[in-house]
PDB file of C-alpha atoms in Angstrom:
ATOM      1  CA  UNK A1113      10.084   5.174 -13.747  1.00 43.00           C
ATOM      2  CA  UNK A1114      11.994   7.999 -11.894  1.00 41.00           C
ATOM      3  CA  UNK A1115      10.303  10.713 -14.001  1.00 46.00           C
ATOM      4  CA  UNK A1116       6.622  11.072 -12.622  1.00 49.00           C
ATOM      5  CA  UNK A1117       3.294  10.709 -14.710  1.00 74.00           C
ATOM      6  CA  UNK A1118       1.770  13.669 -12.853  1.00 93.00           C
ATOM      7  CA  UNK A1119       2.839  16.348 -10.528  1.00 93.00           C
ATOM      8  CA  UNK A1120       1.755  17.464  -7.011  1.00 96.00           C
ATOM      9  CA  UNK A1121       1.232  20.518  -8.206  1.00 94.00           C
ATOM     10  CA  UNK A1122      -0.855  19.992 -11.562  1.00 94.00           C
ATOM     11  CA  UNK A1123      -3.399  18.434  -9.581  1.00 96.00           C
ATOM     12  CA  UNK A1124      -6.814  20.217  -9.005  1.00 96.00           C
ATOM     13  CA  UNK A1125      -6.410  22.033  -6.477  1.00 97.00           C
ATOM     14  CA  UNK A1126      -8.477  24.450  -6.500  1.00 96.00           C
ATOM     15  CA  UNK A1127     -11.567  22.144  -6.809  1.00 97.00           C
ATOM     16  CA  UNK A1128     -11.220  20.908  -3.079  1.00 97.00           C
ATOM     17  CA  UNK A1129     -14.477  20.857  -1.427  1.00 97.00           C
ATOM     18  CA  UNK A1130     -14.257  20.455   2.234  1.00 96.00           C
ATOM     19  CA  UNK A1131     -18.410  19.488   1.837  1.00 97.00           C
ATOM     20  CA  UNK A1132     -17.802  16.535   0.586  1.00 97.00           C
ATOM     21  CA  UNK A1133     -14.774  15.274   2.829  1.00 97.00           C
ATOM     22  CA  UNK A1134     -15.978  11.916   4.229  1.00 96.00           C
ATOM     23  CA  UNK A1135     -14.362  12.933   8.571  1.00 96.00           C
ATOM     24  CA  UNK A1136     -13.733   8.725   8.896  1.00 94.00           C
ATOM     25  CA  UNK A1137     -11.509   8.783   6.227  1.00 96.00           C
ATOM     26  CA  UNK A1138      -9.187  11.738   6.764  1.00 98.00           C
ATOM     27  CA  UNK A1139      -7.383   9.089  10.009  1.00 97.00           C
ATOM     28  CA  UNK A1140      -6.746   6.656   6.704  1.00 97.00           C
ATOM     29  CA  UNK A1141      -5.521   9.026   4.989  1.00 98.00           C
ATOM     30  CA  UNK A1142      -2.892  10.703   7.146  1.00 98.00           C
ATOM     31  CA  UNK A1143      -1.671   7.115   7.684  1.00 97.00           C
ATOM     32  CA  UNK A1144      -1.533   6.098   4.117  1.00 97.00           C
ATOM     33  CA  UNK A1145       0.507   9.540   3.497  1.00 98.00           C
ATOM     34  CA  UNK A1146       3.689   8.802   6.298  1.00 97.00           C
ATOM     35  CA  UNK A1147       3.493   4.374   4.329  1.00 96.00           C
ATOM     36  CA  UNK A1148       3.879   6.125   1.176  1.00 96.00           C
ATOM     37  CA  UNK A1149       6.392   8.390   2.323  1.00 96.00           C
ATOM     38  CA  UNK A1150       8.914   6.285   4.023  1.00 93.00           C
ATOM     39  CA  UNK A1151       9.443   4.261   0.783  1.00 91.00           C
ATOM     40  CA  UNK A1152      13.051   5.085   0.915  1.00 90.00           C
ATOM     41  CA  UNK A1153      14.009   3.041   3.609  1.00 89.00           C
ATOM     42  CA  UNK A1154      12.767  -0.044   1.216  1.00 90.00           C
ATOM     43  CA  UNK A1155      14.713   1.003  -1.423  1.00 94.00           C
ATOM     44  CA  UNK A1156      17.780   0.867   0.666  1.00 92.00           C
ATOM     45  CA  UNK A1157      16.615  -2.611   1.336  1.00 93.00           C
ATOM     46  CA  UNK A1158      16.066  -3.690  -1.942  1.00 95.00           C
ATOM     47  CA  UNK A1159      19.221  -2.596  -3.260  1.00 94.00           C
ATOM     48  CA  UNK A1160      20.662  -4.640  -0.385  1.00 93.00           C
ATOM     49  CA  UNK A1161      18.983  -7.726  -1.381  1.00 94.00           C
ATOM     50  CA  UNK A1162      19.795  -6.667  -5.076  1.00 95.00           C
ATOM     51  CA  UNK A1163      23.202  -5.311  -4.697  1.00 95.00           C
ATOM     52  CA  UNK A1164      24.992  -7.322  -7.778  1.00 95.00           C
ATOM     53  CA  UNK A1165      21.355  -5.967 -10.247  1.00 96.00           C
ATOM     54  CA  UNK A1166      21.839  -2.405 -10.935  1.00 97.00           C
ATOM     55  CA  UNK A1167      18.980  -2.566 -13.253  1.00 97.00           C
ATOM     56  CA  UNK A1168      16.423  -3.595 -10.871  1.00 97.00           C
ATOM     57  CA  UNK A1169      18.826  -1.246  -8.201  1.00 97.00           C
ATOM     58  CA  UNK A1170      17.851   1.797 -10.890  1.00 97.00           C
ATOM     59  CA  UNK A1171      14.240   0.486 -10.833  1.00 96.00           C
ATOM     60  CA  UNK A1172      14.007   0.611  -7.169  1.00 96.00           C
ATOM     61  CA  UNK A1173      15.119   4.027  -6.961  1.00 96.00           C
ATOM     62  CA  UNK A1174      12.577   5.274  -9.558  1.00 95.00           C
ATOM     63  CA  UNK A1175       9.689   3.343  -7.498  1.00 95.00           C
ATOM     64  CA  UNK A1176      10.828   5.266  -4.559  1.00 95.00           C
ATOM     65  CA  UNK A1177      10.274   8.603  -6.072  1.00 94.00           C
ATOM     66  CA  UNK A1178       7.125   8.052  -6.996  1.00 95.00           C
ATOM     67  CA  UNK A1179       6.275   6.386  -3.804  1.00 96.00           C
ATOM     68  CA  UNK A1180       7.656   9.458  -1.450  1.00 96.00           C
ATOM     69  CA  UNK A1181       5.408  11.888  -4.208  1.00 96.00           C
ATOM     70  CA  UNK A1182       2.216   9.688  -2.876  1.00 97.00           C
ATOM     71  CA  UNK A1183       2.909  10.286   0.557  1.00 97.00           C
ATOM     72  CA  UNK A1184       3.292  14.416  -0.247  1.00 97.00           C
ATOM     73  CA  UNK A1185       0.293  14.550  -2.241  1.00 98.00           C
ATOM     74  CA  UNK A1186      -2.052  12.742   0.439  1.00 98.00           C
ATOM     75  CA  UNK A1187       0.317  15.113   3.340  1.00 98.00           C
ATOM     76  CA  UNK A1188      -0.899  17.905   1.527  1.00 98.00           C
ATOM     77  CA  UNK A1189      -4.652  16.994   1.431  1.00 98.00           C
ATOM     78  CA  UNK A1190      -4.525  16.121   4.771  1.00 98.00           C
ATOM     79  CA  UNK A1191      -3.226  19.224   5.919  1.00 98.00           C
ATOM     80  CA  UNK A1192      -5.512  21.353   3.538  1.00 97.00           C
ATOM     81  CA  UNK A1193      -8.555  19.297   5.227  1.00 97.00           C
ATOM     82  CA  UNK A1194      -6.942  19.574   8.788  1.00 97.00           C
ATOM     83  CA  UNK A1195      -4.813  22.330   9.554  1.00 96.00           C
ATOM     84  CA  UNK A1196      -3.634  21.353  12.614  1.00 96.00           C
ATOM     85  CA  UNK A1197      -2.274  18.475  11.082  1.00 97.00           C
ATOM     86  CA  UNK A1198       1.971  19.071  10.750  1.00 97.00           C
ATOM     87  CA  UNK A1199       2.734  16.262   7.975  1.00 98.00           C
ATOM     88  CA  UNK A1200       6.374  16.599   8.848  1.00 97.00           C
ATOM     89  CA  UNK A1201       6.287  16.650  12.410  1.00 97.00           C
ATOM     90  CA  UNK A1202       4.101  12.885  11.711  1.00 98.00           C
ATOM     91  CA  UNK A1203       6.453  11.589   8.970  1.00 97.00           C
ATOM     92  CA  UNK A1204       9.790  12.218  12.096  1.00 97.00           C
ATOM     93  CA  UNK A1205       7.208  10.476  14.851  1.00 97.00           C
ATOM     94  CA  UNK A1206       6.172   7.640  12.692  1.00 97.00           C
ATOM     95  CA  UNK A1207      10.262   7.096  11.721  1.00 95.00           C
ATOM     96  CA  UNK A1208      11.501   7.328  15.567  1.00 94.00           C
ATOM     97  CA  UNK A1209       8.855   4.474  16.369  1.00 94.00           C
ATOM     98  CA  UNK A1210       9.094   2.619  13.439  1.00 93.00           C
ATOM     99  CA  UNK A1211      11.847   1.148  10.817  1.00 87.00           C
ATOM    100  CA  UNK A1212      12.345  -0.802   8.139  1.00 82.00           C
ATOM    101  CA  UNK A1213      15.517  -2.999   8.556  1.00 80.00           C
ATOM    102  CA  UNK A1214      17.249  -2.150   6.132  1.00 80.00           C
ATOM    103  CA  UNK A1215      20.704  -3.767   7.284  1.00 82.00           C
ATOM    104  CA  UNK A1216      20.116  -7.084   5.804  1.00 84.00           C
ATOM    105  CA  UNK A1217      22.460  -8.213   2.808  1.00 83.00           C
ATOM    106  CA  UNK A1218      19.637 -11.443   2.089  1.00 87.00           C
ATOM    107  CA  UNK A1219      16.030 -11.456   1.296  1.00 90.00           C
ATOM    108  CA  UNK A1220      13.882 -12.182   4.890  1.00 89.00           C
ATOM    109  CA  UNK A1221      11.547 -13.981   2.084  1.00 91.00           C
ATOM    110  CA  UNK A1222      14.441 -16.860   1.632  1.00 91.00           C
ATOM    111  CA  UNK A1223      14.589 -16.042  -2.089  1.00 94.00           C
ATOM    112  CA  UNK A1224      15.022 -13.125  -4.744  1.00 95.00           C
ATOM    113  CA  UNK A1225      11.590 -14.158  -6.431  1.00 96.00           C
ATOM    114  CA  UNK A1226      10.349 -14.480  -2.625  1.00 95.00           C
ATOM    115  CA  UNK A1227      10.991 -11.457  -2.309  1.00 95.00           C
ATOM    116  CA  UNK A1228       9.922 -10.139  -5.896  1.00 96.00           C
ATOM    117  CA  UNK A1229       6.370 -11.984  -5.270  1.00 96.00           C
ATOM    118  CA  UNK A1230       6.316  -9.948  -1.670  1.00 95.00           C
ATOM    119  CA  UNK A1231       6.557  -6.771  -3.305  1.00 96.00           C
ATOM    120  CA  UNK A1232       4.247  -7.798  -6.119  1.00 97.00           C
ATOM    121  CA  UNK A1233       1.749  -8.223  -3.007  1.00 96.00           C
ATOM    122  CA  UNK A1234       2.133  -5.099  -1.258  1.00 95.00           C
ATOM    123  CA  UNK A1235       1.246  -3.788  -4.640  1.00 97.00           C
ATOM    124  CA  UNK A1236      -1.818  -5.503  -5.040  1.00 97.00           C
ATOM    125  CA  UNK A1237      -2.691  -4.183  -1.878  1.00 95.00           C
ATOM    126  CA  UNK A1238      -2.042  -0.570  -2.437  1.00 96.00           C
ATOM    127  CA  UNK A1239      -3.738  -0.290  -5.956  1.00 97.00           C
ATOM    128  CA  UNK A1240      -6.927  -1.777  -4.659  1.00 97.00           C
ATOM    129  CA  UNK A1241      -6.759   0.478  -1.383  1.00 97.00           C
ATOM    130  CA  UNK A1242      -6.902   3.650  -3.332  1.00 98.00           C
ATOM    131  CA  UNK A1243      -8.880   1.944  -6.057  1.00 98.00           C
ATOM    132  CA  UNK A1244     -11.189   1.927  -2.731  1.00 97.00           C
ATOM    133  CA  UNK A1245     -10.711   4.616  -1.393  1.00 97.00           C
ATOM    134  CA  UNK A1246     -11.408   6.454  -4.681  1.00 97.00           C
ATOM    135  CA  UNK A1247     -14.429   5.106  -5.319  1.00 97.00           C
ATOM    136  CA  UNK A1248     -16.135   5.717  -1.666  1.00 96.00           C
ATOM    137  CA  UNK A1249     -14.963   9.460  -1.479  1.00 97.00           C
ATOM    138  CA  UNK A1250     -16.866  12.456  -3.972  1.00 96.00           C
ATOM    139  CA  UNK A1251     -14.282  15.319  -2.574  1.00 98.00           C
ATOM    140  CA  UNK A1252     -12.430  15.931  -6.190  1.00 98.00           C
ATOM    141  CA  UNK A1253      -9.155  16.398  -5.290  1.00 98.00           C
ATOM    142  CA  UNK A1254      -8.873  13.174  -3.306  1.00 98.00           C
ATOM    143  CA  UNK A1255     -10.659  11.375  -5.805  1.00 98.00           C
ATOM    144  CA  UNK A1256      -8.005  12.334  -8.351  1.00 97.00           C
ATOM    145  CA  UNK A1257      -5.213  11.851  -6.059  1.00 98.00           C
ATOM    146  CA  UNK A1258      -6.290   8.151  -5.562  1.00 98.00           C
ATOM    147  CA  UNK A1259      -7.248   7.559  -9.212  1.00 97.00           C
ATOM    148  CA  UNK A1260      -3.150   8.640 -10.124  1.00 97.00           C
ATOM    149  CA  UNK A1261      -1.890   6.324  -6.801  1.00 97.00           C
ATOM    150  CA  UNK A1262      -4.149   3.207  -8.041  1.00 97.00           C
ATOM    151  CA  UNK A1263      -2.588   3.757 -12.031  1.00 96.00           C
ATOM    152  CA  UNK A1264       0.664   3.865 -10.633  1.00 96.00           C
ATOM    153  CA  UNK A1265       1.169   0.961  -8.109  1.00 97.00           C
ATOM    154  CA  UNK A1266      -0.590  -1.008 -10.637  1.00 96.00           C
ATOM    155  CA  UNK A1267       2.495  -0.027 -12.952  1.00 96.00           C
ATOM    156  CA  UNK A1268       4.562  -0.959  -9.588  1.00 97.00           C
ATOM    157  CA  UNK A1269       3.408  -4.530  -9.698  1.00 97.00           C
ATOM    158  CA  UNK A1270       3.821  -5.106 -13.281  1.00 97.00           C
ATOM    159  CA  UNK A1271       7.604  -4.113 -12.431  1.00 97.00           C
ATOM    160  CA  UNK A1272       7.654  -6.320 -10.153  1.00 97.00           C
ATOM    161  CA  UNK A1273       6.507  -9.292 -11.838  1.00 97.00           C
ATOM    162  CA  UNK A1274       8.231  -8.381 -14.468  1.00 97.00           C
ATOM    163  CA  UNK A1275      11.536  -9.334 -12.277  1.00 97.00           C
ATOM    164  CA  UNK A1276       9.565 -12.204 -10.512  1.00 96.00           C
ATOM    165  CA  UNK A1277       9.861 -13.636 -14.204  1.00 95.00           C
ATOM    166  CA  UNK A1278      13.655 -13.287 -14.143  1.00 96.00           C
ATOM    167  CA  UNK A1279      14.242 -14.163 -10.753  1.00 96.00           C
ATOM    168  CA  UNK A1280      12.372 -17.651 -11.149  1.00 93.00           C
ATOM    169  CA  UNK A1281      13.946 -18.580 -14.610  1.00 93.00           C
ATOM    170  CA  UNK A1282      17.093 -18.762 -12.188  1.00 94.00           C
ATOM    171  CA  UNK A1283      15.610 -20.282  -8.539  1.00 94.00           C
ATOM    172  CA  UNK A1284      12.632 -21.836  -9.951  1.00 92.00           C
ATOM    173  CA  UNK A1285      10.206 -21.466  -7.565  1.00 93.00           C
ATOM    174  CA  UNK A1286       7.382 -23.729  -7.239  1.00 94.00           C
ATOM    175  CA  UNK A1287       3.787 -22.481  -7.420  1.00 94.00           C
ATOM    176  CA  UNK A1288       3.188 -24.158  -3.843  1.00 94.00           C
ATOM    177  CA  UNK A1289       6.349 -22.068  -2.275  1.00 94.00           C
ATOM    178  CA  UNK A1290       5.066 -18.879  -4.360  1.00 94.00           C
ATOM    179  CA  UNK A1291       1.640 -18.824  -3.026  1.00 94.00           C
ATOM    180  CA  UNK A1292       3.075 -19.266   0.594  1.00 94.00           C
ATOM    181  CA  UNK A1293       5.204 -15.883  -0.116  1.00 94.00           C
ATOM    182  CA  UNK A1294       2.189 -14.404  -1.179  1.00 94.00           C
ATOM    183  CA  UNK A1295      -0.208 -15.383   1.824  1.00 93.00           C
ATOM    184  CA  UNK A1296       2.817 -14.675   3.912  1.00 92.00           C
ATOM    185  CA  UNK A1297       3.044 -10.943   3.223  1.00 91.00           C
ATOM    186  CA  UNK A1298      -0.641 -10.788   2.815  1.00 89.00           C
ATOM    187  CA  UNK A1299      -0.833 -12.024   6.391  1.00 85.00           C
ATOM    188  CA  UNK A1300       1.238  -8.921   7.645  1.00 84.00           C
ATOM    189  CA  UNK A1301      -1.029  -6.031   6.740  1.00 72.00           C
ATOM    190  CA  UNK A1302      -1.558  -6.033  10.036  1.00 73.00           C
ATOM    191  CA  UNK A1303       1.589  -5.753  11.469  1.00 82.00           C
ATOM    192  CA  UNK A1304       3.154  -2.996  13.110  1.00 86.00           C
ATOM    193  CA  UNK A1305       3.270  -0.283   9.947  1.00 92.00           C
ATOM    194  CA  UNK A1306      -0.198   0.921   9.329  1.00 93.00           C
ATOM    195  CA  UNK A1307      -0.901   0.569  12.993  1.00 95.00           C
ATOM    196  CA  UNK A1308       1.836   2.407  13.839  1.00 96.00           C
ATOM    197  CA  UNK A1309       1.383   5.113  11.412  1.00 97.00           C
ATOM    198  CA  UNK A1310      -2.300   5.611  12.282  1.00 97.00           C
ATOM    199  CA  UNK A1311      -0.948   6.273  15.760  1.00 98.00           C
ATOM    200  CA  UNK A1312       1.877   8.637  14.577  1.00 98.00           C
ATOM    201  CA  UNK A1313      -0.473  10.774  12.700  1.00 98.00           C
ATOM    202  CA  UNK A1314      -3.174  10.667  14.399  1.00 97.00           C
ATOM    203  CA  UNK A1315      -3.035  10.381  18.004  1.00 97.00           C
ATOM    204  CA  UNK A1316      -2.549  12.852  20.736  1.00 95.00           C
ATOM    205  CA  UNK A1317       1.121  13.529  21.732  1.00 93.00           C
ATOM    206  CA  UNK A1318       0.820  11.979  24.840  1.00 95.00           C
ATOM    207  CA  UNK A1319      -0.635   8.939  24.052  1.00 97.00           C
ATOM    208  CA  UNK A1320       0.764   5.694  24.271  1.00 96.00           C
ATOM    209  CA  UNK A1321       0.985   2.907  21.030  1.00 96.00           C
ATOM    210  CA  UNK A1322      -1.331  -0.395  21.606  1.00 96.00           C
ATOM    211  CA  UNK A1323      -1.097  -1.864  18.307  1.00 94.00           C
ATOM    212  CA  UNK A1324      -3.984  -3.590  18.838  1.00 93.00           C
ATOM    213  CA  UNK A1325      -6.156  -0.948  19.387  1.00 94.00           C
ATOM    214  CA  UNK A1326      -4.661   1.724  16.491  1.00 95.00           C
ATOM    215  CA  UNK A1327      -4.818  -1.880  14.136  1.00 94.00           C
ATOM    216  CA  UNK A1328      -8.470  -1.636  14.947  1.00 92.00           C
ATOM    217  CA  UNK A1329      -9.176   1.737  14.576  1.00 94.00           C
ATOM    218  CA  UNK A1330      -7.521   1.504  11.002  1.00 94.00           C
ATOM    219  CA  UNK A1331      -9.272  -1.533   9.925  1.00 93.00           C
ATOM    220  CA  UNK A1332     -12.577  -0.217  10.929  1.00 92.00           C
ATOM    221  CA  UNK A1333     -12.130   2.204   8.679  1.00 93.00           C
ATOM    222  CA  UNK A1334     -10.829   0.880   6.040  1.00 94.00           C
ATOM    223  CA  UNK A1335     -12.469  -2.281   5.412  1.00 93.00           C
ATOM    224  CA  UNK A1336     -16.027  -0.679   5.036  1.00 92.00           C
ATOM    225  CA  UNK A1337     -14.005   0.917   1.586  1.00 95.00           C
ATOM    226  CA  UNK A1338     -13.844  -2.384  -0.263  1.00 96.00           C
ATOM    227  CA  UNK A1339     -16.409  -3.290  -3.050  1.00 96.00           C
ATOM    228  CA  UNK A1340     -16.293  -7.066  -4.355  1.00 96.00           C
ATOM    229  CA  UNK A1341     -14.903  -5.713  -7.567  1.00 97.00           C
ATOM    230  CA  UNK A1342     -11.984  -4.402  -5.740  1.00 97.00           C
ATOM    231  CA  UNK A1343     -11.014  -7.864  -4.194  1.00 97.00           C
ATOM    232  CA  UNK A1344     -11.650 -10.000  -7.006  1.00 97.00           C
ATOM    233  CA  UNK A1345      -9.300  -7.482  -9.034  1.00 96.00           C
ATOM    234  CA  UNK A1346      -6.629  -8.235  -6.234  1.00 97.00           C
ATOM    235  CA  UNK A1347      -7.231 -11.444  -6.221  1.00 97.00           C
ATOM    236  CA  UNK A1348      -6.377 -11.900  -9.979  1.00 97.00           C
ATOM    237  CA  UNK A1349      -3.107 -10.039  -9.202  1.00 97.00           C
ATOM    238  CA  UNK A1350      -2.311 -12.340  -6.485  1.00 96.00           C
ATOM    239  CA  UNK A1351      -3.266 -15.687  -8.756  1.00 96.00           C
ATOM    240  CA  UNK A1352      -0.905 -14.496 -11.724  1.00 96.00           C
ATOM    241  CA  UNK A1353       1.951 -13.438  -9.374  1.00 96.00           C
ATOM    242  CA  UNK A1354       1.718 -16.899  -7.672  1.00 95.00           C
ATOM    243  CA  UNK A1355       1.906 -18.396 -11.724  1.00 95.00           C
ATOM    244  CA  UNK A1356      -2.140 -19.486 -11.339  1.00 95.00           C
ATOM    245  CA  UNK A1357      -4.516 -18.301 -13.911  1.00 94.00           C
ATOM    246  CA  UNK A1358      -6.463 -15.691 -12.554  1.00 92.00           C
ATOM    247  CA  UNK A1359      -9.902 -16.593 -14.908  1.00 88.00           C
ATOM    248  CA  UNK A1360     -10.493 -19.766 -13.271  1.00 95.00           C
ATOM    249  CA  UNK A1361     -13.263 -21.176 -11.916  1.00 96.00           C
ATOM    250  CA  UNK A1362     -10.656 -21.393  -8.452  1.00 96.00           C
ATOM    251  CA  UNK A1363      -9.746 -17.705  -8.726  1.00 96.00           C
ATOM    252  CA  UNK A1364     -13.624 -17.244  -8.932  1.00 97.00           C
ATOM    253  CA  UNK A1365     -13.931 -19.590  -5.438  1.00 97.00           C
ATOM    254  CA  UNK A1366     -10.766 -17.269  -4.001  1.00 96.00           C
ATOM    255  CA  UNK A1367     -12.448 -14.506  -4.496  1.00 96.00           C
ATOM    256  CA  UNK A1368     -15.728 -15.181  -3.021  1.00 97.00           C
ATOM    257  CA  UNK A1369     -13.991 -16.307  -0.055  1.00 97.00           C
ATOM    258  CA  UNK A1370     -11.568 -13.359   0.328  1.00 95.00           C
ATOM    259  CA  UNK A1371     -14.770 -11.282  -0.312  1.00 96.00           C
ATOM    260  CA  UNK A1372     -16.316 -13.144   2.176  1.00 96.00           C
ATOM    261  CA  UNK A1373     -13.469 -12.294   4.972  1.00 94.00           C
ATOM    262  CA  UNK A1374     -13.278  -9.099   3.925  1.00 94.00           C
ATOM    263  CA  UNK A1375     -17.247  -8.068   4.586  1.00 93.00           C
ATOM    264  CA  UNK A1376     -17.263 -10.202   7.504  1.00 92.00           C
ATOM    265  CA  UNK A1377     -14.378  -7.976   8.785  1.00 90.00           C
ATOM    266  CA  UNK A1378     -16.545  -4.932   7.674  1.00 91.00           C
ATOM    267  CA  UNK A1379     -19.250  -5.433   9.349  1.00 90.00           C
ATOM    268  CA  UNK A1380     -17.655  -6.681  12.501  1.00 89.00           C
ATOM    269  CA  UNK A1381     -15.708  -3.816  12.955  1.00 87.00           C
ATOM    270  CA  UNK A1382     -18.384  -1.241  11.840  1.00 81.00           C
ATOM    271  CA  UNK A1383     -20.120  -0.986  15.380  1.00 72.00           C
ATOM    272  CA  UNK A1384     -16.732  -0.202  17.047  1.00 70.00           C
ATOM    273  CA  UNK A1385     -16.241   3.312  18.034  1.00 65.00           C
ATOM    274  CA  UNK A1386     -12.394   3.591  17.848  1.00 64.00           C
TER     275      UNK A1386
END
């Protein structure tokens, strides 16, 4: 995992078209860029958690490098798109506002498969976010960036689960306390970090954070990005990590519902000005 599938560099360049960049979802994508970045502080967390595994420690590490080359590849879009836009100077404001704990010698899920299933979530997230994100931009070089991210967090969440299987051979896990991990972490998108980076790379110096208004200002932008095939895709995820079967007349029923939410959300947020 450590040695990358693409490079920054190999990537096309020369085909941007500033035409065809979409201005609502530059904000996203300067915020997405310090996430991705900051990965290292959840590898020091991980390894924490997983300080006796030094095969899943080696793992981590590798996820981590391809995690920081996300964030440098969407810095350096953003900054050919906006040139005032210092990807550095947001990646040091976003870090003096916001950390990871990374202190912790125990997994703040209760359980190494908790915690396993957690990640296996933020995964989900993240592959059907670019998956998104891809699929509502034409600009060519973002459209390739995102089609690389999606491929690889999808690879990220098979890791993952591959460890969720080892780690519940051992703590057994019910599916009842796995699917309360999983809605869990779902339930914090919305916390502090991709409110807090929308703020740190977006707003003015000066300003002051309210998460709830940069929360809404990234959700209004983002939610309009889904297509139903993108949430019934993470939905699927979620069912298998949770040990459900993901073609099931239920994971049909989940779906609708989450797709429900989701364009509910949308629309609610779409007449916002933020």
């Amino acid at each position: 995992m450590a040695r990358a599938h693409w490079r920054i560099d190999e990537l096309p360049w020369d085909r941007f078209d500033a035409g065809r960049v979409d201005p609502d979802l530059v904000p996203l994508i300067k915020a997405a860029a310090l996430v991705e970045y900051n990965a290292d502080d959840y590898t020091a967390y991980l390894c924490n958690v997983f300080k006796d595994d030094p095969e899943f420690q080696d793992a981590a590490h590798g996820w981590a490098v391809e995690e920081v080359q996300h964030g440098e590849a969407l810095g350096r879009w953003a900054e050919l798109v906006d040139p005032a836009f210092d990807f550095r100077a947001a990646v040091e404001r976003f870090r003096a506002g916001y950390r990871v704990p990374i202190d912790l010698d125990a997994s703040v899920r209760g359980s190494r498969t908790g915690e396993m299933i957690a990640r296996c979530m933020v995964e989900t997230g993240t592959s059907s976010y670019y998956a998104a994100i891809g699929d509502s931009t034409d600009e060519p070089v973002l459209k390739e960036i995102c089609r690389n991210i999606a491929a690889d967090e999808l690879r990220h969440y098979k890791l993952f689960y591959t460890y969720t299987k080892k780690y519940l051979e051992r703590e057994g896990l019910n599916k009842v306390q796995r699917l309360k991990v999983a809605l869990s972490r779902i339930g914090e998108s919305e916390d502090d970090e991709l409110a807090y980076a929308y703020y740190a790379a977006n707003a003015p110096a000066d300003a002051t954070y309210e998460h709830k208004l940069y929360n809404a200002a990234y959700m209004r932008r983002a939610y309009g990005r889904y297509r139903r095939k993108h949430v019934d895709r993470a939905v699927a995820m979620v069912f298998k990590a949770c040990g459900l079967k993901p073609h099931t007349r239920l994971c049909t029923l989940a779906s609708s519902g989450a797709w429900w939410l989701v364009d509910r959300r949308a629309r609610k947020l779409a007449g916002q000005t933020l």
